[in-house]
């Protein structure tokens, strides 16, 4: 009986460490204050961001609701998402698809970039245990690879976010501005 009790005690101590790793998808999101700017003006700026950023905004935009103040689209990165120092191997460099949503209200807007899927690695998560990352040289390589992917994604989406913030700070042209 003592052996059975000891077995259950050991299982109780080990079980929490066997919990699955957090594989939360990689997401970028922020609310930006733009004091004194109306919802309609921010919506116009958001629309111009899509037009100026993507070769064909009509193919990117999946949902546009001016009354709700939401524009959402699916796009592909112009830069490849890479695994840090392992880039150039051909097996790891590839663009990523993503969903971008802009929501506007009077005096603020929110961007959210989600569903980031790299062509060869699948859904990018915040965990080094992303099952899509191949195990080539054990756990240390996988951790380095995940850090490289995160760094590359941060750089790529950082440029997109900077462009968005720049565009959202510009006054949208009016009919008189032609």
Coordinates of C-alpha atoms in Angstrom, one line a residue:
X1 CA 0.0 0.0 0.0
X2 CA 2.9 2.3 0.8
X3 CA 4.3 1.7 -2.7
X4 CA 1.0 2.7 -4.3
X5 CA 0.8 5.8 -2.2
X6 CA 4.3 6.7 -3.1
X7 CA 3.6 6.2 -6.8
X8 CA 0.5 8.5 -6.6
X9 CA 2.6 11.1 -4.8
X10 CA 5.3 11.0 -7.4
X11 CA 2.8 11.3 -10.2
X12 CA 1.3 14.3 -8.5
X13 CA 4.7 16.0 -8.5
X14 CA 5.6 15.1 -12.0
X15 CA 2.2 15.7 -13.8
X16 CA 2.4 19.6 -13.6
X17 CA 5.8 19.5 -15.3
X18 CA 4.3 17.5 -18.2
X19 CA 1.8 20.3 -19.0
X20 CA 1.9 21.2 -22.6
X21 CA 3.9 24.3 -23.6
X22 CA 2.1 27.5 -24.3
X23 CA 1.7 27.6 -28.1
X24 CA -0.1 31.0 -28.2
X25 CA 0.0 32.3 -31.7
X26 CA 2.4 35.2 -32.3
X27 CA 0.3 38.4 -32.3
X28 CA 1.0 42.2 -32.5
X29 CA -1.6 44.6 -31.2
X30 CA -1.7 48.1 -29.8
X31 CA -4.1 50.9 -29.2
X32 CA -2.8 54.3 -30.4
X33 CA -4.2 57.6 -29.2
X34 CA -4.7 60.3 -31.9
X35 CA -6.3 63.2 -30.0
X36 CA -8.8 65.4 -31.8
X37 CA -9.1 63.1 -34.9
X38 CA -12.5 61.9 -35.8
X39 CA -13.4 58.3 -36.5
X40 CA -14.2 59.1 -40.1
X41 CA -10.8 60.7 -40.6
X42 CA -9.0 57.8 -39.0
X43 CA -11.0 55.4 -41.2
X44 CA -9.9 57.3 -44.3
X45 CA -6.3 57.2 -43.1
X46 CA -6.6 53.4 -42.5
X47 CA -8.0 52.9 -46.0
X48 CA -5.0 54.9 -47.4
X49 CA -2.6 52.7 -45.4
X50 CA -4.0 49.6 -47.2
X51 CA -3.8 51.4 -50.6
X52 CA -0.3 52.6 -50.1
X53 CA 1.1 49.5 -48.4
X54 CA -0.2 46.7 -50.6
X55 CA 0.1 46.3 -54.4
X56 CA -3.6 45.5 -54.7
X57 CA -5.6 46.7 -51.6
X58 CA -8.8 45.3 -53.0
X59 CA -7.3 41.8 -52.9
X60 CA -6.0 42.3 -49.4
X61 CA -9.1 43.8 -47.8
X62 CA -11.5 41.0 -46.7
X63 CA -13.9 43.1 -44.6
X64 CA -14.6 46.9 -44.6
X65 CA -17.3 48.4 -42.4
X66 CA -17.1 52.2 -42.1
X67 CA -20.0 52.4 -39.6
X68 CA -18.2 49.9 -37.3
X69 CA -14.9 51.5 -38.1
X70 CA -13.2 48.2 -39.1
X71 CA -11.0 47.2 -42.0
X72 CA -9.6 43.7 -42.0
X73 CA -7.4 42.0 -44.6
X74 CA -5.2 39.1 -45.3
X75 CA -1.8 39.8 -46.7
X76 CA 1.7 38.3 -47.3
X77 CA 5.0 39.7 -46.0
X78 CA 7.3 41.3 -48.5
X79 CA 10.2 40.1 -46.5
X80 CA 10.9 36.4 -45.6
X81 CA 10.6 35.2 -42.1
X82 CA 13.8 33.4 -41.3
X83 CA 15.4 31.3 -38.7
X84 CA 18.2 33.7 -37.6
X85 CA 21.6 32.5 -38.5
X86 CA 20.2 29.6 -40.4
X87 CA 18.7 31.8 -43.1
X88 CA 19.6 31.1 -46.7
X89 CA 19.2 27.4 -46.4
X90 CA 16.1 27.4 -48.6
X91 CA 14.3 25.2 -46.1
X92 CA 13.6 28.0 -43.6
X93 CA 13.3 31.3 -45.5
X94 CA 9.8 32.1 -46.7
X95 CA 7.2 34.8 -46.6
X96 CA 4.4 34.7 -44.1
X97 CA 0.7 35.3 -44.5
X98 CA -1.1 37.2 -41.8
X99 CA -4.4 38.9 -40.9
X100 CA -4.3 42.6 -40.2
X101 CA -7.3 44.4 -38.6
X102 CA -7.6 48.1 -38.0
X103 CA -10.4 49.4 -35.8
X104 CA -11.0 53.1 -35.4
X105 CA -12.9 55.3 -33.0
X106 CA -12.9 59.0 -32.3
X107 CA -9.4 59.8 -31.1
X108 CA -7.8 56.3 -31.3
X109 CA -7.2 53.3 -33.4
X110 CA -6.2 49.7 -32.8
X111 CA -4.2 47.5 -35.0
X112 CA -4.0 43.7 -34.6
X113 CA -1.8 41.4 -36.6
X114 CA -2.7 37.7 -36.1
X115 CA -2.7 34.3 -37.9
X116 CA 0.9 34.6 -38.9
X117 CA 1.7 31.5 -40.9
X118 CA 5.2 31.1 -42.4
X119 CA 5.0 29.1 -45.6
X120 CA 7.4 26.4 -44.5
X121 CA 7.0 26.5 -40.7
X122 CA 3.3 26.9 -40.3
X123 CA 1.6 29.0 -37.6
X124 CA 4.1 31.1 -35.7
X125 CA 3.7 30.8 -32.0
X126 CA 5.4 32.3 -29.0
X127 CA 6.7 28.9 -27.9
X128 CA 10.1 27.3 -28.7
X129 CA 8.1 24.1 -28.8
X130 CA 6.3 25.0 -31.9
X131 CA 5.7 21.6 -33.5
X132 CA 6.3 23.0 -36.9
X133 CA 10.0 23.7 -36.2
X134 CA 11.9 20.6 -37.3
X135 CA 14.1 19.0 -34.7
X136 CA 17.5 19.1 -36.4
X137 CA 19.9 19.4 -33.6
X138 CA 17.9 18.9 -30.4
X139 CA 16.4 21.3 -28.0
X140 CA 19.1 24.0 -28.0
X141 CA 18.8 24.4 -31.8
X142 CA 15.1 24.5 -31.6
X143 CA 15.3 27.3 -28.9
X144 CA 17.8 29.2 -31.1
X145 CA 15.6 28.7 -34.2
X146 CA 12.5 30.0 -32.3
X147 CA 14.4 33.0 -31.1
X148 CA 15.6 33.7 -34.7
X149 CA 12.0 33.4 -36.0
X150 CA 10.7 35.8 -33.4
X151 CA 13.5 38.3 -34.1
X152 CA 12.8 38.1 -37.9
X153 CA 9.1 38.4 -37.4
X154 CA 9.5 41.3 -35.0
X155 CA 11.7 43.1 -37.6
X156 CA 9.3 42.4 -40.5
X157 CA 6.2 43.3 -38.6
X158 CA 7.9 46.2 -36.9
X159 CA 8.5 47.8 -40.3
X160 CA 4.8 47.3 -41.2
X161 CA 3.7 48.8 -37.9
X162 CA 6.0 51.8 -38.3
X163 CA 4.5 52.4 -41.8
X164 CA 1.0 52.1 -40.3
X165 CA 1.8 54.6 -37.6
X166 CA 3.3 57.1 -40.1
X167 CA 0.3 56.8 -42.4
X168 CA -2.2 57.1 -39.6
X169 CA -0.5 60.4 -38.5
X170 CA -1.0 62.0 -42.0
X171 CA -4.1 63.9 -42.8
X172 CA -6.1 62.2 -45.5
X173 CA -6.3 64.3 -48.6
X174 CA -9.7 65.8 -49.4
X175 CA -11.3 66.6 -52.8
X176 CA -9.8 70.1 -52.5
X177 CA -6.3 68.8 -52.2
X178 CA -6.0 67.6 -55.8

